[in-house]
């Protein structure tokens, strides 16, 4: 089968930060080629719990992904279609008090596409702009999820993180290249106390894939059964 147009993909990632920095030369956040966000600002150390919350930072993004597939000949497994996704995210990072800090991330996505239940199962890259399960069962074209909600404790150069979080390792990735990243629930220890060495240990109990709105065990496929 000849494909006239493989993929028409346009990604617009507008980064906006809701608070200003005392040093305007600091880039508050940047996006790596794999979609991973990195933050230029360091956490502020404060003396009490209230200041830990009020001295935190909020990082915002607006996102748009568009996909179009066209085939010379259509059949049961190939059908021309388009998918567009518009969404946003807001990440809150608190200040640090007595070694503790918190992180919360809220993500949204609203998709537009050909309204056809039989066609949805043939969607390719654009499927991550919405939940196909939610659309087929409830007609929902949107996703809204708290993807991050964790407590972190730092001692020396070692971080102990508990809760919903992004986990970047050889085996796990956020893959934040569409609308909402992969996130995990569990406990992660990251240590850089050894010179030129990073050690990461993790116990992950549940995962939320990019096109899901709920968390499930990390080996589930198709459905819970």
CSV table of C-alpha atoms in Angstrom, one decimal:
chain,number,residue,atom,x,y,z
A,1,UNK,CA,0.0,0.0,0.0
A,2,UNK,CA,1.4,3.4,-1.0
A,3,UNK,CA,0.9,6.1,1.4
A,4,UNK,CA,0.5,9.5,-0.2
A,5,UNK,CA,1.0,11.4,3.0
A,6,UNK,CA,2.7,9.5,5.8
A,7,UNK,CA,2.3,12.1,8.6
A,8,UNK,CA,1.6,15.8,8.7
A,9,UNK,CA,2.7,16.7,12.2
A,10,UNK,CA,2.8,20.2,13.6
A,11,UNK,CA,3.6,20.7,17.2
A,12,UNK,CA,3.3,24.1,18.9
A,13,UNK,CA,4.6,24.2,22.4
A,14,UNK,CA,4.1,27.6,24.0
A,15,UNK,CA,5.8,28.0,27.4
A,16,UNK,CA,4.5,30.5,29.8
A,17,UNK,CA,5.5,31.0,33.4
A,18,UNK,CA,3.0,32.6,35.8
A,19,UNK,CA,5.6,34.1,38.1
A,20,UNK,CA,8.7,36.2,37.5
A,21,UNK,CA,12.2,35.4,38.5
A,22,UNK,CA,14.6,37.7,40.4
A,23,UNK,CA,17.1,36.9,37.8
A,24,UNK,CA,15.6,37.5,34.3
A,25,UNK,CA,18.6,35.7,32.7
A,26,UNK,CA,17.5,32.4,34.2
A,27,UNK,CA,15.5,30.2,31.8
A,28,UNK,CA,12.8,28.9,34.0
A,29,UNK,CA,12.0,25.8,32.0
A,30,UNK,CA,13.2,24.2,28.7
A,31,UNK,CA,12.1,21.2,26.7
A,32,UNK,CA,14.6,18.5,25.7
A,33,UNK,CA,14.3,16.7,22.3
A,34,UNK,CA,12.6,13.8,24.0
A,35,UNK,CA,9.9,16.0,25.5
A,36,UNK,CA,11.3,16.0,29.0
A,37,UNK,CA,11.1,19.3,30.9
A,38,UNK,CA,14.1,20.7,32.7
A,39,UNK,CA,13.9,23.6,35.2
A,40,UNK,CA,16.6,26.3,35.5
A,41,UNK,CA,15.4,27.7,38.8
A,42,UNK,CA,16.6,26.2,42.1
A,43,UNK,CA,14.2,25.7,44.9
A,44,UNK,CA,14.2,28.2,47.7
A,45,UNK,CA,15.0,27.0,51.2
A,46,UNK,CA,12.5,28.4,53.8
A,47,UNK,CA,12.0,28.0,57.5
A,48,UNK,CA,8.3,27.0,57.8
A,49,UNK,CA,5.5,25.0,56.1
A,50,UNK,CA,3.5,28.1,55.1
A,51,UNK,CA,6.5,29.7,53.3
A,52,UNK,CA,7.2,26.3,51.7
A,53,UNK,CA,3.8,26.6,49.9
A,54,UNK,CA,3.7,30.4,49.2
A,55,UNK,CA,7.3,30.6,47.9
A,56,UNK,CA,6.8,27.9,45.3
A,57,UNK,CA,6.7,28.3,41.5
A,58,UNK,CA,4.0,27.5,38.9
A,59,UNK,CA,5.1,26.5,35.4
A,60,UNK,CA,2.5,26.6,32.6
A,61,UNK,CA,2.3,25.3,29.0
A,62,UNK,CA,-0.1,25.5,26.1
A,63,UNK,CA,0.1,22.6,23.6
A,64,UNK,CA,-1.2,21.8,20.2
A,65,UNK,CA,-0.6,18.6,18.1
A,66,UNK,CA,-2.1,17.9,14.7
A,67,UNK,CA,-2.0,14.6,12.7
A,68,UNK,CA,-3.2,13.7,9.2
A,69,UNK,CA,-2.9,10.3,7.5
A,70,UNK,CA,-4.0,9.7,3.9
A,71,UNK,CA,-3.9,6.4,2.1
A,72,UNK,CA,-4.1,5.6,-1.7
A,73,UNK,CA,-6.2,2.5,-0.9
A,74,UNK,CA,-8.3,2.2,2.3
A,75,UNK,CA,-9.1,-1.2,3.9
A,76,UNK,CA,-10.1,-2.6,7.3
A,77,UNK,CA,-6.7,-1.7,8.9
A,78,UNK,CA,-5.9,1.6,7.0
A,79,UNK,CA,-8.2,4.5,6.8
A,80,UNK,CA,-7.5,8.2,6.1
A,81,UNK,CA,-8.1,10.4,9.2
A,82,UNK,CA,-7.1,13.5,11.0
A,83,UNK,CA,-6.7,14.3,14.7
A,84,UNK,CA,-6.0,17.6,16.5
A,85,UNK,CA,-5.3,18.0,20.2
A,86,UNK,CA,-5.3,21.2,22.2
A,87,UNK,CA,-4.3,21.2,25.9
A,88,UNK,CA,-2.4,22.7,28.7
A,89,UNK,CA,-0.5,21.8,31.9
A,90,UNK,CA,0.3,23.6,35.2
A,91,UNK,CA,3.1,22.3,37.3
A,92,UNK,CA,3.5,23.5,40.9
A,93,UNK,CA,6.9,23.1,42.7
A,94,UNK,CA,7.0,24.2,46.3
A,95,UNK,CA,9.9,25.7,48.1
A,96,UNK,CA,11.9,23.4,50.4
A,97,UNK,CA,11.6,23.3,54.2
A,98,UNK,CA,13.7,21.0,56.5
A,99,UNK,CA,14.5,19.0,53.4
A,100,UNK,CA,10.8,18.5,52.3
A,101,UNK,CA,9.1,19.8,49.2
A,102,UNK,CA,6.0,18.9,47.2
A,103,UNK,CA,5.1,18.8,43.5
A,104,UNK,CA,1.7,18.8,41.7
A,105,UNK,CA,1.0,18.5,38.0
A,106,UNK,CA,-2.4,19.0,36.3
A,107,UNK,CA,-2.8,18.2,32.6
A,108,UNK,CA,-5.6,18.6,30.1
A,109,UNK,CA,-6.3,17.7,26.5
A,110,UNK,CA,-9.2,18.2,24.1
A,111,UNK,CA,-9.2,16.4,20.8
A,112,UNK,CA,-11.0,17.0,17.5
A,113,UNK,CA,-11.3,14.2,14.8
A,114,UNK,CA,-13.6,12.4,12.4
A,115,UNK,CA,-16.6,11.2,14.5
A,116,UNK,CA,-16.6,7.5,13.7
A,117,UNK,CA,-16.3,4.7,16.3
A,118,UNK,CA,-15.0,2.2,13.8
A,119,UNK,CA,-12.3,4.7,12.6
A,120,UNK,CA,-11.0,5.5,16.1
A,121,UNK,CA,-9.4,2.1,16.5
A,122,UNK,CA,-7.3,2.8,13.4
A,123,UNK,CA,-5.8,6.0,14.7
A,124,UNK,CA,-2.0,6.0,14.9
A,125,UNK,CA,0.1,8.7,16.5
A,126,UNK,CA,-2.8,11.0,17.1
A,127,UNK,CA,-4.5,8.5,19.5
A,128,UNK,CA,-2.5,10.0,22.4
A,129,UNK,CA,-4.5,13.3,22.2
A,130,UNK,CA,-7.5,11.6,23.9
A,131,UNK,CA,-8.6,8.4,25.5
A,132,UNK,CA,-10.1,6.0,23.0
A,133,UNK,CA,-11.6,4.0,25.8
A,134,UNK,CA,-13.4,7.0,27.2
A,135,UNK,CA,-14.6,8.1,23.7
A,136,UNK,CA,-16.0,4.7,22.7
A,137,UNK,CA,-17.8,4.2,26.1
A,138,UNK,CA,-18.8,7.7,27.1
A,139,UNK,CA,-18.2,9.9,24.0
A,140,UNK,CA,-15.5,12.0,25.8
A,141,UNK,CA,-13.0,13.7,23.7
A,142,UNK,CA,-11.1,15.3,26.5
A,143,UNK,CA,-8.7,14.3,29.3
A,144,UNK,CA,-8.1,16.0,32.6
A,145,UNK,CA,-5.8,14.4,35.1
A,146,UNK,CA,-3.5,15.1,38.1
A,147,UNK,CA,-0.4,13.4,36.7
A,148,UNK,CA,1.9,14.5,39.5
A,149,UNK,CA,1.3,14.7,43.2
A,150,UNK,CA,4.3,13.7,45.3
A,151,UNK,CA,6.3,14.5,48.5
A,152,UNK,CA,10.0,14.7,48.2
A,153,UNK,CA,12.7,14.7,50.9
A,154,UNK,CA,16.3,15.6,50.2
A,155,UNK,CA,19.3,14.6,52.4
A,156,UNK,CA,22.7,15.7,51.1
A,157,UNK,CA,22.5,14.8,47.4
A,158,UNK,CA,19.9,12.1,47.8
A,159,UNK,CA,16.2,12.5,47.0
A,160,UNK,CA,13.4,10.3,48.3
A,161,UNK,CA,10.2,10.8,46.3
A,162,UNK,CA,6.8,9.3,47.1
A,163,UNK,CA,3.6,9.5,45.1
A,164,UNK,CA,2.6,10.3,41.5
A,165,UNK,CA,5.7,11.3,39.5
A,166,UNK,CA,7.6,11.3,36.3
A,167,UNK,CA,10.2,8.6,36.3
A,168,UNK,CA,13.0,8.9,33.7
A,169,UNK,CA,15.1,5.7,33.6
A,170,UNK,CA,16.3,3.2,31.0
A,171,UNK,CA,13.1,1.2,31.4
A,172,UNK,CA,10.6,4.0,32.1
A,173,UNK,CA,10.0,7.4,30.4
A,174,UNK,CA,7.5,10.2,30.6
A,175,UNK,CA,7.5,10.3,26.7
A,176,UNK,CA,6.0,13.8,27.0
A,177,UNK,CA,5.9,14.5,23.3
A,178,UNK,CA,2.1,14.7,22.8
A,179,UNK,CA,-0.4,16.1,25.3
A,180,UNK,CA,0.0,14.3,28.6
A,181,UNK,CA,3.0,12.4,29.8
A,182,UNK,CA,3.3,8.9,31.2
A,183,UNK,CA,3.4,9.1,35.0
A,184,UNK,CA,3.8,6.6,37.7
A,185,UNK,CA,2.8,5.9,41.3
A,186,UNK,CA,5.4,4.6,43.7
A,187,UNK,CA,8.6,5.4,45.6
A,188,UNK,CA,11.9,6.5,43.9
A,189,UNK,CA,15.3,7.1,45.4
A,190,UNK,CA,17.8,9.1,43.4
A,191,UNK,CA,21.3,9.6,44.8
A,192,UNK,CA,24.3,11.6,43.5
A,193,UNK,CA,26.4,11.3,46.7
A,194,UNK,CA,29.0,9.2,44.9
A,195,UNK,CA,31.3,11.3,42.7
A,196,UNK,CA,30.3,11.2,39.0
A,197,UNK,CA,27.7,8.6,39.7
A,198,UNK,CA,23.9,8.6,39.8
A,199,UNK,CA,22.0,5.8,41.5
A,200,UNK,CA,18.2,5.4,41.0
A,201,UNK,CA,16.1,2.8,42.8
A,202,UNK,CA,12.3,2.6,42.2
A,203,UNK,CA,9.3,0.6,43.4
A,204,UNK,CA,6.5,1.5,41.0
A,205,UNK,CA,3.0,0.2,41.8
A,206,UNK,CA,0.8,1.9,39.1
A,207,UNK,CA,1.1,3.7,35.8
A,208,UNK,CA,-0.9,6.1,33.7
A,209,UNK,CA,-0.2,6.0,30.0
A,210,UNK,CA,-0.4,9.1,27.7
A,211,UNK,CA,-3.9,8.3,26.4
A,212,UNK,CA,-5.3,7.2,29.8
A,213,UNK,CA,-7.0,9.2,32.5
A,214,UNK,CA,-6.7,6.6,35.2
A,215,UNK,CA,-3.8,4.7,36.8
A,216,UNK,CA,-3.5,0.9,36.5
A,217,UNK,CA,-0.9,-1.7,37.3
A,218,UNK,CA,2.3,-1.4,35.2
A,219,UNK,CA,1.8,-4.6,33.1
A,220,UNK,CA,-1.9,-4.2,32.2
A,221,UNK,CA,-2.7,-4.3,28.4
A,222,UNK,CA,-6.1,-4.1,26.6
A,223,UNK,CA,-8.3,-4.0,29.8
A,224,UNK,CA,-8.1,-4.9,33.5
A,225,UNK,CA,-9.0,-8.5,32.8
